Amino acid sequence: MCSLTLYPSNWLYNAGVIGLLRVLESVRKDLVLLSDDGAIKGIENEIVDLLEKHTNVPRESPLDKLCDWHWHYVKTSFEWNYGSISDLVRDILRRAEHSTNRSQFKKQLQHKDSKSKDIQIAYEDQTIDFSYINEKIEEVWRHTFGRNSQYTVEEAISKLIEVIKPKKYAYIYRKAVGYLFSQGGFYQNLYNPNWFGDLKKFIEFFTSAKVFNSISSSTSVCGFCSQSKFKVEPVDATRMSFLFPVFSKFPNAYWQNNETLATQICSLCKFIIVHHHLALTRLSDGSEIFINAPSFQVMWYLNKFAREVLGPASSEEMRSKRNILAMSVIEYATKIQATLGVWTGMNIEVVSKRGGEIEFFSLPYEVIQLLADRRIASLLSQIGEFSVLNLVLAQDFSRLLELGYRLLRIGLKTVGEWGKSERDFVNQTLRLEKNKQHPARVADQLFQLSALIEEKRQRRETYERSCIF
């Protein structure tokens, strides 16, 4: 096999690569593939190992027949969508508690087919069936929501977690595969739903031989990686309908109204794209975001910090796509022992996905340059106020000084000396209690921030003038 280097391409492909790295991280715990030049080199051996070795899978028959990739792909997908088993059970029980149609929630916990038959997971003659779990779920449900209820919701949650625990790995596998490939899932029809319970079929469907399929006689080029190293085929719209529109209905969705320019895909890229959901960060407003950049290294860290910073994503400000991007750049600049470097001169954007709608948000080059300065990023992080961040994003730098002067005047007084208008101003401008108690300190930080921004701007203007002459 020739040496394989992955280069950033369109956002969907990029998200697939980042998702693949998450699976690799789940297995290996360390990533050494990220390169300073933005590419990923030498990944083919890692993918082959993932698809062929059984070094990090549950020691539980028949799940021990899974390869590293197969187990960690479904495990990471389960965690991405549901969190832990405890999170899943708690969420379903809490929603059922306030619903009039509780049977639908019970079905979400059980593993049964469309005919209400118990599901099995098998590998040749080795099987796991969910009949006992399904019966116990039925029993706990009846004792919680029946006429003569015996359990509180909290008690039911604990009991259901214990019911699932003995077969938790099989439960995770079946739940994740169903979520990913069922009707309405991310990759519906890509993998036959009739095979969900057959571990051998799942293993054989994703193999290194299929991912690195030999070059076909066709001269077609993949629309994603722009290569023809591996077998290139048209995208099957019935299998990728969630990702690609039907050409007959949306011809203008394709470059130059030419379907083949966008829907030719090689075997490797098809494998990469089934990881794209793992790169998305869910927000509390129901949307999902991916931070796209011209470097896989930058994308890896920005999206990782986005997941950490936006964990609960509870505050209204954190729902702003512009703020999300800004905070991620700040986190990258302050926590990683490097700046964004040359990549700050290129486009970094948030891809926001809600249902079938996709939007793109980006920051101006000048703003990215400021946020990527570690001193500026550190000050913004210390201040921690979105009102201040928004002034920087809007490039309204004169307001930073005005805000600083007003807070300084208030801060020179004791809290007991503040008038109503001064107290209202502090409460409306500053959200963090530590800042409300010390407005003079915030003023000092704002003056430092303004000075650093002005210094950065002057240096840039001097450099630009020197380039002209």
mmCIF file of C-alpha atoms in Angstrom, residues 2-355:
data_model
loop_
_atom_site.group_PDB
_atom_site.id
_atom_site.type_symbol
_atom_site.label_atom_id
_atom_site.label_comp_id
_atom_site.label_asym_id
_atom_site.label_seq_id
_atom_site.Cartn_x
_atom_site.Cartn_y
_atom_site.Cartn_z
ATOM 1 C CA CYS A 2 1.303 3.436 -0.884
ATOM 2 C CA SER A 3 1.959 5.926 1.880
ATOM 3 C CA LEU A 4 -1.259 7.759 2.650
ATOM 4 C CA THR A 5 -1.515 11.437 3.565
ATOM 5 C CA LEU A 6 -4.854 13.076 4.315
ATOM 6 C CA TYR A 7 -5.305 16.751 3.451
ATOM 7 C CA PRO A 8 -8.198 18.999 4.536
ATOM 8 C CA SER A 9 -11.033 19.176 2.026
ATOM 9 C CA ASN A 10 -14.738 20.048 2.384
ATOM 10 C CA TRP A 11 -16.270 20.267 5.854
ATOM 11 C CA LEU A 12 -18.023 16.868 5.672
ATOM 12 C CA TYR A 13 -14.801 15.047 4.824
ATOM 13 C CA ASN A 14 -12.913 17.048 7.467
ATOM 14 C CA ALA A 15 -15.507 16.166 10.103
ATOM 15 C CA GLY A 16 -15.179 12.512 9.099
ATOM 16 C CA VAL A 17 -11.419 12.619 9.650
ATOM 17 C CA ILE A 18 -11.824 14.259 13.075
ATOM 18 C CA GLY A 19 -14.449 11.652 13.986
ATOM 19 C CA LEU A 20 -12.084 8.873 12.904
ATOM 20 C CA LEU A 21 -9.379 10.376 15.120
ATOM 21 C CA ARG A 22 -11.813 10.255 18.055
ATOM 22 C CA VAL A 23 -12.261 6.516 17.522
ATOM 23 C CA LEU A 24 -8.499 6.104 17.243
ATOM 24 C CA GLU A 25 -8.029 8.099 20.447
ATOM 25 C CA SER A 26 -10.568 5.855 22.208
ATOM 26 C CA VAL A 27 -8.399 2.839 21.354
ATOM 27 C CA ARG A 28 -4.887 4.257 21.590
ATOM 28 C CA LYS A 29 -5.365 7.192 24.010
ATOM 29 C CA ASP A 30 -2.588 9.136 22.248
ATOM 30 C CA LEU A 31 -2.502 10.707 18.811
ATOM 31 C CA VAL A 32 0.831 11.127 17.037
ATOM 32 C CA LEU A 33 -0.572 11.628 13.548
ATOM 33 C CA LEU A 34 -1.342 15.340 13.807
ATOM 34 C CA SER A 35 1.203 17.306 11.797
ATOM 35 C CA ASP A 36 2.167 20.973 12.070
ATOM 36 C CA ASP A 37 1.585 21.356 8.325
ATOM 37 C CA GLY A 38 -2.115 20.559 8.790
ATOM 38 C CA ALA A 39 -2.096 17.136 7.109
ATOM 39 C CA ILE A 40 -2.270 13.648 8.609
ATOM 40 C CA LYS A 41 0.468 11.263 7.541
ATOM 41 C CA GLY A 42 0.844 7.513 7.943
ATOM 42 C CA ILE A 43 -2.718 6.814 8.994
ATOM 43 C CA GLU A 44 -3.191 3.743 6.771
ATOM 44 C CA ASN A 45 -1.380 1.402 9.155
ATOM 45 C CA GLU A 46 -3.447 2.721 12.071
ATOM 46 C CA ILE A 47 -6.700 2.081 10.178
ATOM 47 C CA VAL A 48 -5.601 -1.436 9.169
ATOM 48 C CA ASP A 49 -4.731 -2.234 12.797
ATOM 49 C CA LEU A 50 -8.087 -0.901 13.969
ATOM 50 C CA LEU A 51 -9.963 -3.034 11.452
ATOM 51 C CA GLU A 52 -8.013 -6.238 12.066
ATOM 52 C CA LYS A 53 -6.840 -6.378 15.696
ATOM 53 C CA HIS A 54 -8.787 -7.336 18.840
ATOM 54 C CA THR A 55 -6.557 -5.746 21.468
ATOM 55 C CA ASN A 56 -9.054 -3.422 23.127
ATOM 56 C CA VAL A 57 -12.539 -4.969 23.019
ATOM 57 C CA PRO A 58 -14.825 -6.398 25.739
ATOM 58 C CA ARG A 59 -13.653 -9.795 27.003
ATOM 59 C CA GLU A 60 -17.177 -11.054 26.730
ATOM 60 C CA SER A 61 -18.343 -13.656 24.237
ATOM 61 C CA PRO A 62 -19.275 -13.102 21.461
ATOM 62 C CA LEU A 63 -18.339 -9.392 21.595
ATOM 63 C CA ASP A 64 -14.691 -10.398 21.861
ATOM 64 C CA LYS A 65 -14.933 -11.312 18.163
ATOM 65 C CA LEU A 66 -15.267 -7.623 17.286
ATOM 66 C CA CYS A 67 -12.186 -5.766 16.063
ATOM 67 C CA ASP A 68 -10.937 -2.620 17.779
ATOM 68 C CA TRP A 69 -12.578 -0.286 15.277
ATOM 69 C CA HIS A 70 -15.955 -2.044 15.312
ATOM 70 C CA TRP A 71 -16.269 -1.899 19.079
ATOM 71 C CA HIS A 72 -14.902 1.600 19.613
ATOM 72 C CA TYR A 73 -16.909 3.032 16.718
ATOM 73 C CA VAL A 74 -20.200 1.908 18.280
ATOM 74 C CA LYS A 75 -19.028 2.686 21.831
ATOM 75 C CA THR A 76 -17.945 6.242 20.920
ATOM 76 C CA SER A 77 -21.155 6.741 18.924
ATOM 77 C CA PHE A 78 -23.236 5.575 21.897
ATOM 78 C CA GLU A 79 -21.411 7.978 24.215
ATOM 79 C CA TRP A 80 -21.757 10.806 21.670
ATOM 80 C CA ASN A 81 -25.517 10.369 21.439
ATOM 81 C CA TYR A 82 -26.554 9.078 24.857
ATOM 82 C CA GLY A 83 -23.656 9.654 27.239
ATOM 83 C CA SER A 84 -23.496 6.672 29.591
ATOM 84 C CA ILE A 85 -26.107 3.963 30.190
ATOM 85 C CA SER A 86 -26.954 5.828 33.378
ATOM 86 C CA ASP A 87 -27.526 9.034 31.373
ATOM 87 C CA LEU A 88 -29.732 7.189 28.881
ATOM 88 C CA VAL A 89 -31.897 5.543 31.533
ATOM 89 C CA ARG A 90 -32.233 8.742 33.537
ATOM 90 C CA ASP A 91 -33.193 10.801 30.470
ATOM 91 C CA ILE A 92 -35.838 8.320 29.320
ATOM 92 C CA LEU A 93 -37.360 7.920 32.793
ATOM 93 C CA ARG A 94 -37.485 11.681 33.373
ATOM 94 C CA ARG A 95 -39.238 12.268 30.043
ATOM 95 C CA ALA A 96 -41.641 9.394 30.662
ATOM 96 C CA GLU A 97 -42.492 10.866 34.061
ATOM 97 C CA HIS A 98 -43.996 13.932 32.369
ATOM 98 C CA SER A 99 -45.585 12.153 29.400
ATOM 99 C CA THR A 100 -49.039 10.716 28.801
ATOM 100 C CA ASN A 101 -47.700 8.157 26.293
ATOM 101 C CA ARG A 102 -45.172 6.309 28.432
ATOM 102 C CA SER A 103 -45.098 3.114 26.404
ATOM 103 C CA GLN A 104 -43.046 4.805 23.680
ATOM 104 C CA PHE A 105 -40.306 5.525 26.222
ATOM 105 C CA LYS A 106 -40.324 1.962 27.512
ATOM 106 C CA LYS A 107 -39.699 0.774 23.936
ATOM 107 C CA GLN A 108 -36.662 3.058 23.747
ATOM 108 C CA LEU A 109 -35.113 1.105 26.624
ATOM 109 C CA GLN A 110 -35.966 -2.378 25.400
ATOM 110 C CA HIS A 111 -34.292 -4.255 22.545
ATOM 111 C CA LYS A 112 -37.179 -5.665 20.539
ATOM 112 C CA ASP A 113 -37.946 -5.837 16.816
ATOM 113 C CA SER A 114 -40.958 -4.375 15.007
ATOM 114 C CA LYS A 115 -43.002 -7.440 15.942
ATOM 115 C CA SER A 116 -42.149 -7.025 19.645
ATOM 116 C CA LYS A 117 -39.909 -10.075 19.620
ATOM 117 C CA ASP A 118 -36.798 -10.178 21.786
ATOM 118 C CA ILE A 119 -33.616 -9.354 19.893
ATOM 119 C CA GLN A 120 -30.450 -11.429 19.897
ATOM 120 C CA ILE A 121 -26.835 -10.643 19.099
ATOM 121 C CA ALA A 122 -24.977 -13.563 17.574
ATOM 122 C CA TYR A 123 -21.646 -14.622 16.147
ATOM 123 C CA GLU A 124 -22.165 -17.975 14.431
ATOM 124 C CA ASP A 125 -23.357 -20.275 17.265
ATOM 125 C CA GLN A 126 -22.651 -17.854 20.127
ATOM 126 C CA THR A 127 -25.581 -15.644 21.159
ATOM 127 C CA ILE A 128 -26.684 -13.004 23.603
ATOM 128 C CA ASP A 129 -30.392 -12.384 23.936
ATOM 129 C CA PHE A 130 -32.174 -9.553 25.675
ATOM 130 C CA SER A 131 -35.274 -11.441 26.837
ATOM 131 C CA TYR A 132 -34.356 -11.219 30.539
ATOM 132 C CA ILE A 133 -33.490 -7.499 30.297
ATOM 133 C CA ASN A 134 -36.709 -6.806 28.411
ATOM 134 C CA GLU A 135 -38.767 -8.671 31.013
ATOM 135 C CA LYS A 136 -37.132 -6.832 33.909
ATOM 136 C CA ILE A 137 -37.615 -3.459 32.176
ATOM 137 C CA GLU A 138 -41.301 -4.368 31.750
ATOM 138 C CA GLU A 139 -41.540 -5.278 35.422
ATOM 139 C CA VAL A 140 -39.801 -2.147 36.743
ATOM 140 C CA TRP A 141 -41.870 0.012 34.405
ATOM 141 C CA ARG A 142 -45.110 -1.520 35.670
ATOM 142 C CA HIS A 143 -44.084 -0.986 39.289
ATOM 143 C CA THR A 144 -43.155 2.640 38.550
ATOM 144 C CA PHE A 145 -45.932 3.866 36.276
ATOM 145 C CA GLY A 146 -48.668 1.291 36.901
ATOM 146 C CA ARG A 147 -51.778 1.811 38.995
ATOM 147 C CA ASN A 148 -50.172 0.459 42.153
ATOM 148 C CA SER A 149 -46.734 1.985 41.753
ATOM 149 C CA GLN A 150 -44.075 0.732 44.149
ATOM 150 C CA TYR A 151 -40.982 2.606 42.945
ATOM 151 C CA THR A 152 -40.191 6.269 42.723
ATOM 152 C CA VAL A 153 -38.597 7.392 39.476
ATOM 153 C CA GLU A 154 -35.196 7.603 41.194
ATOM 154 C CA GLU A 155 -35.576 4.037 42.486
ATOM 155 C CA ALA A 156 -36.622 2.858 39.026
ATOM 156 C CA ILE A 157 -33.565 4.492 37.472
ATOM 157 C CA SER A 158 -31.253 2.654 39.871
ATOM 158 C CA LYS A 159 -33.013 -0.677 39.300
ATOM 159 C CA LEU A 160 -32.946 -0.365 35.510
ATOM 160 C CA ILE A 161 -29.245 0.475 35.496
ATOM 161 C CA GLU A 162 -28.608 -2.681 37.540
ATOM 162 C CA VAL A 163 -30.797 -4.712 35.154
ATOM 163 C CA ILE A 164 -28.760 -3.628 32.116
ATOM 164 C CA LYS A 165 -25.347 -3.787 33.804
ATOM 165 C CA PRO A 166 -24.597 -7.544 33.321
ATOM 166 C CA LYS A 167 -24.943 -7.132 29.522
ATOM 167 C CA LYS A 168 -24.007 -3.484 29.218
ATOM 168 C CA TYR A 169 -21.547 -3.991 26.344
ATOM 169 C CA ALA A 170 -24.063 -5.894 24.239
ATOM 170 C CA TYR A 171 -26.681 -3.274 25.120
ATOM 171 C CA ILE A 172 -24.365 -0.465 23.980
ATOM 172 C CA TYR A 173 -23.523 -2.277 20.740
ATOM 173 C CA ARG A 174 -27.125 -2.928 19.749
ATOM 174 C CA LYS A 175 -28.350 0.523 20.717
ATOM 175 C CA ALA A 176 -25.587 2.291 18.771
ATOM 176 C CA VAL A 177 -25.875 0.193 15.610
ATOM 177 C CA GLY A 178 -29.622 0.757 15.555
ATOM 178 C CA TYR A 179 -29.188 4.474 16.120
ATOM 179 C CA LEU A 180 -26.640 4.879 13.319
ATOM 180 C CA PHE A 181 -28.127 2.730 10.558
ATOM 181 C CA SER A 182 -31.891 2.566 11.135
ATOM 182 C CA GLN A 183 -34.418 4.610 9.195
ATOM 183 C CA GLY A 184 -33.819 8.256 10.071
ATOM 184 C CA GLY A 185 -30.319 7.545 11.371
ATOM 185 C CA PHE A 186 -27.161 9.234 10.183
ATOM 186 C CA TYR A 187 -26.328 6.463 7.708
ATOM 187 C CA GLN A 188 -29.688 4.850 7.080
ATOM 188 C CA ASN A 189 -29.625 1.934 4.638
ATOM 189 C CA LEU A 190 -25.835 1.961 4.414
ATOM 190 C CA TYR A 191 -25.814 -1.168 6.564
ATOM 191 C CA ASN A 192 -28.692 -3.638 6.272
ATOM 192 C CA PRO A 193 -30.976 -3.441 9.372
ATOM 193 C CA ASN A 194 -31.552 -7.205 9.094
ATOM 194 C CA TRP A 195 -27.893 -7.659 10.042
ATOM 195 C CA PHE A 196 -27.967 -5.601 13.243
ATOM 196 C CA GLY A 197 -27.817 -8.701 15.421
ATOM 197 C CA ASP A 198 -25.143 -10.475 13.372
ATOM 198 C CA LEU A 199 -21.682 -9.516 14.623
ATOM 199 C CA LYS A 200 -19.977 -11.390 11.813
ATOM 200 C CA LYS A 201 -21.853 -9.393 9.161
ATOM 201 C CA PHE A 202 -20.876 -6.141 10.888
ATOM 202 C CA ILE A 203 -17.213 -7.155 11.010
ATOM 203 C CA GLU A 204 -17.203 -8.261 7.365
ATOM 204 C CA PHE A 205 -18.984 -5.125 6.170
ATOM 205 C CA PHE A 206 -16.136 -2.911 7.427
ATOM 206 C CA THR A 207 -12.774 -4.520 6.627
ATOM 207 C CA SER A 208 -9.411 -3.108 5.580
ATOM 208 C CA ALA A 209 -9.797 -4.820 2.193
ATOM 209 C CA LYS A 210 -13.046 -2.915 1.581
ATOM 210 C CA VAL A 211 -11.763 0.396 2.929
ATOM 211 C CA PHE A 212 -8.562 0.251 0.889
ATOM 212 C CA ASN A 213 -10.214 -1.269 -2.171
ATOM 213 C CA SER A 214 -7.929 -1.628 -5.199
ATOM 214 C CA ILE A 215 -8.091 0.933 -7.992
ATOM 215 C CA SER A 216 -10.820 0.164 -10.477
ATOM 216 C CA SER A 217 -10.492 0.423 -14.244
ATOM 217 C CA SER A 218 -12.450 3.683 -14.054
ATOM 218 C CA THR A 219 -10.552 6.945 -14.383
ATOM 219 C CA SER A 220 -12.962 8.698 -12.037
ATOM 220 C CA VAL A 221 -11.594 10.928 -9.283
ATOM 221 C CA CYS A 222 -13.101 10.976 -5.807
ATOM 222 C CA GLY A 223 -15.096 14.162 -5.201
ATOM 223 C CA PHE A 224 -13.849 14.338 -1.602
ATOM 224 C CA CYS A 225 -10.114 13.599 -1.599
ATOM 225 C CA SER A 226 -9.583 14.372 -5.320
ATOM 226 C CA GLN A 227 -7.654 11.112 -5.630
ATOM 227 C CA SER A 228 -8.098 7.885 -7.585
ATOM 228 C CA LYS A 229 -5.951 5.632 -5.366
ATOM 229 C CA PHE A 230 -8.923 3.523 -4.334
ATOM 230 C CA LYS A 231 -12.049 2.309 -6.028
ATOM 231 C CA VAL A 232 -14.310 5.221 -6.967
ATOM 232 C CA GLU A 233 -18.064 4.726 -7.261
ATOM 233 C CA PRO A 234 -21.134 6.966 -7.470
ATOM 234 C CA VAL A 235 -22.690 7.796 -4.113
ATOM 235 C CA ASP A 236 -25.800 5.705 -3.578
ATOM 236 C CA ALA A 237 -28.355 8.400 -2.662
ATOM 237 C CA THR A 238 -30.620 5.811 -1.029
ATOM 238 C CA ARG A 239 -27.788 4.945 1.361
ATOM 239 C CA MET A 240 -26.547 8.466 1.968
ATOM 240 C CA SER A 241 -29.823 10.389 1.682
ATOM 241 C CA PHE A 242 -29.165 12.118 4.993
ATOM 242 C CA LEU A 243 -25.976 13.654 3.577
ATOM 243 C CA PHE A 244 -26.710 14.099 -0.113
ATOM 244 C CA PRO A 245 -29.823 15.546 -1.811
ATOM 245 C CA VAL A 246 -31.578 13.788 -4.673
ATOM 246 C CA PHE A 247 -30.173 15.314 -7.861
ATOM 247 C CA SER A 248 -33.464 15.244 -9.770
ATOM 248 C CA LYS A 249 -35.039 17.437 -7.077
ATOM 249 C CA PHE A 250 -32.069 19.674 -6.208
ATOM 250 C CA PRO A 251 -29.772 19.931 -9.264
ATOM 251 C CA ASN A 252 -28.501 23.346 -8.164
ATOM 252 C CA ALA A 253 -27.146 21.753 -4.992
ATOM 253 C CA TYR A 254 -24.212 20.522 -7.049
ATOM 254 C CA TRP A 255 -21.304 22.393 -8.613
ATOM 255 C CA GLN A 256 -22.188 23.414 -12.181
ATOM 256 C CA ASN A 257 -25.375 21.328 -11.870
ATOM 257 C CA ASN A 258 -23.146 18.277 -12.351
ATOM 258 C CA GLU A 259 -23.982 15.466 -9.968
ATOM 259 C CA THR A 260 -20.879 13.395 -10.753
ATOM 260 C CA LEU A 261 -18.516 16.178 -9.635
ATOM 261 C CA ALA A 262 -19.787 15.899 -6.065
ATOM 262 C CA THR A 263 -21.109 12.367 -5.734
ATOM 263 C CA GLN A 264 -18.173 10.247 -6.856
ATOM 264 C CA ILE A 265 -16.654 8.771 -3.737
ATOM 265 C CA CYS A 266 -13.784 6.355 -3.111
ATOM 266 C CA SER A 267 -13.883 3.451 -0.680
ATOM 267 C CA LEU A 268 -11.636 5.225 1.847
ATOM 268 C CA CYS A 269 -13.669 8.450 1.875
ATOM 269 C CA LYS A 270 -16.903 6.495 2.287
ATOM 270 C CA PHE A 271 -15.367 4.927 5.400
ATOM 271 C CA ILE A 272 -14.154 8.304 6.654
ATOM 272 C CA ILE A 273 -17.521 10.010 6.236
ATOM 273 C CA VAL A 274 -19.355 7.489 8.457
ATOM 274 C CA HIS A 275 -17.395 9.049 11.336
ATOM 275 C CA HIS A 276 -18.508 12.638 10.701
ATOM 276 C CA HIS A 277 -21.187 12.654 13.434
ATOM 277 C CA LEU A 278 -18.495 12.106 16.077
ATOM 278 C CA ALA A 279 -16.922 15.462 15.205
ATOM 279 C CA LEU A 280 -20.153 17.396 15.849
ATOM 280 C CA THR A 281 -20.781 19.163 19.159
ATOM 281 C CA ARG A 282 -24.383 19.318 20.318
ATOM 282 C CA LEU A 283 -25.731 22.570 21.722
ATOM 283 C CA SER A 284 -28.675 23.130 24.012
ATOM 284 C CA ASP A 285 -30.658 24.837 21.243
ATOM 285 C CA GLY A 286 -30.821 21.537 19.340
ATOM 286 C CA SER A 287 -28.213 22.368 16.720
ATOM 287 C CA GLU A 288 -24.892 20.632 16.128
ATOM 288 C CA ILE A 289 -21.675 22.411 15.216
ATOM 289 C CA PHE A 290 -18.331 21.565 13.697
ATOM 290 C CA ILE A 291 -15.399 23.989 13.641
ATOM 291 C CA ASN A 292 -13.796 23.783 10.220
ATOM 292 C CA ALA A 293 -10.260 24.965 9.449
ATOM 293 C CA PRO A 294 -7.486 24.459 6.886
ATOM 294 C CA SER A 295 -5.521 22.234 9.301
ATOM 295 C CA PHE A 296 -6.494 18.916 10.894
ATOM 296 C CA GLN A 297 -4.356 19.779 13.910
ATOM 297 C CA VAL A 298 -6.233 23.043 14.428
ATOM 298 C CA MET A 299 -9.593 21.336 13.855
ATOM 299 C CA TRP A 300 -8.780 18.585 16.353
ATOM 300 C CA TYR A 301 -8.002 20.991 19.188
ATOM 301 C CA LEU A 302 -10.698 23.578 18.396
ATOM 302 C CA ASN A 303 -13.446 20.951 18.321
ATOM 303 C CA LYS A 304 -12.067 19.213 21.400
ATOM 304 C CA PHE A 305 -12.175 22.463 23.347
ATOM 305 C CA ALA A 306 -15.617 23.241 21.953
ATOM 306 C CA ARG A 307 -16.895 19.973 23.468
ATOM 307 C CA GLU A 308 -15.259 20.762 26.815
ATOM 308 C CA VAL A 309 -16.297 24.417 26.999
ATOM 309 C CA LEU A 310 -19.815 23.781 25.723
ATOM 310 C CA GLY A 311 -20.474 20.667 27.826
ATOM 311 C CA PRO A 312 -23.847 21.706 29.270
ATOM 312 C CA ALA A 313 -24.107 24.741 26.949
ATOM 313 C CA SER A 314 -26.629 26.247 29.301
ATOM 314 C CA SER A 315 -26.148 29.998 29.012
ATOM 315 C CA GLU A 316 -27.826 31.947 26.262
ATOM 316 C CA GLU A 317 -24.557 33.474 25.100
ATOM 317 C CA MET A 318 -22.990 30.069 24.493
ATOM 318 C CA ARG A 319 -25.603 29.420 21.858
ATOM 319 C CA SER A 320 -24.141 32.136 19.655
ATOM 320 C CA LYS A 321 -22.123 30.474 16.894
ATOM 321 C CA ARG A 322 -19.811 33.464 16.746
ATOM 322 C CA ASN A 323 -19.068 33.203 20.467
ATOM 323 C CA ILE A 324 -18.516 29.466 20.184
ATOM 324 C CA LEU A 325 -15.869 29.969 17.542
ATOM 325 C CA ALA A 326 -14.245 32.789 19.479
ATOM 326 C CA MET A 327 -14.128 30.845 22.743
ATOM 327 C CA SER A 328 -12.659 27.815 20.975
ATOM 328 C CA VAL A 329 -9.897 29.903 19.416
ATOM 329 C CA ILE A 330 -9.203 31.462 22.838
ATOM 330 C CA GLU A 331 -9.000 28.033 24.456
ATOM 331 C CA TYR A 332 -6.661 26.830 21.733
ATOM 332 C CA ALA A 333 -4.379 29.841 22.053
ATOM 333 C CA THR A 334 -4.190 29.752 25.864
ATOM 334 C CA LYS A 335 -3.963 26.018 26.562
ATOM 335 C CA ILE A 336 -1.894 24.645 23.694
ATOM 336 C CA GLN A 337 1.801 25.531 23.729
ATOM 337 C CA ALA A 338 1.600 27.043 20.259
ATOM 338 C CA THR A 339 -0.415 29.702 18.512
ATOM 339 C CA LEU A 340 -2.610 29.191 15.494
ATOM 340 C CA GLY A 341 0.346 30.439 13.466
ATOM 341 C CA VAL A 342 -0.091 30.602 9.724
ATOM 342 C CA TRP A 343 -3.608 29.158 9.940
ATOM 343 C CA THR A 344 -4.953 32.391 11.426
ATOM 344 C CA GLY A 345 -4.515 33.936 7.989
ATOM 345 C CA MET A 346 -6.988 31.492 6.537
ATOM 346 C CA ASN A 347 -10.653 30.798 7.018
ATOM 347 C CA ILE A 348 -11.841 29.223 10.267
ATOM 348 C CA GLU A 349 -15.583 28.717 10.438
ATOM 349 C CA VAL A 350 -18.380 27.113 12.399
ATOM 350 C CA VAL A 351 -20.577 24.727 10.425
ATOM 351 C CA SER A 352 -23.956 24.740 12.159
ATOM 352 C CA LYS A 353 -26.414 21.943 11.429
ATOM 353 C CA ARG A 354 -30.027 21.881 12.569
ATOM 354 C CA GLY A 355 -32.101 19.129 10.998
#
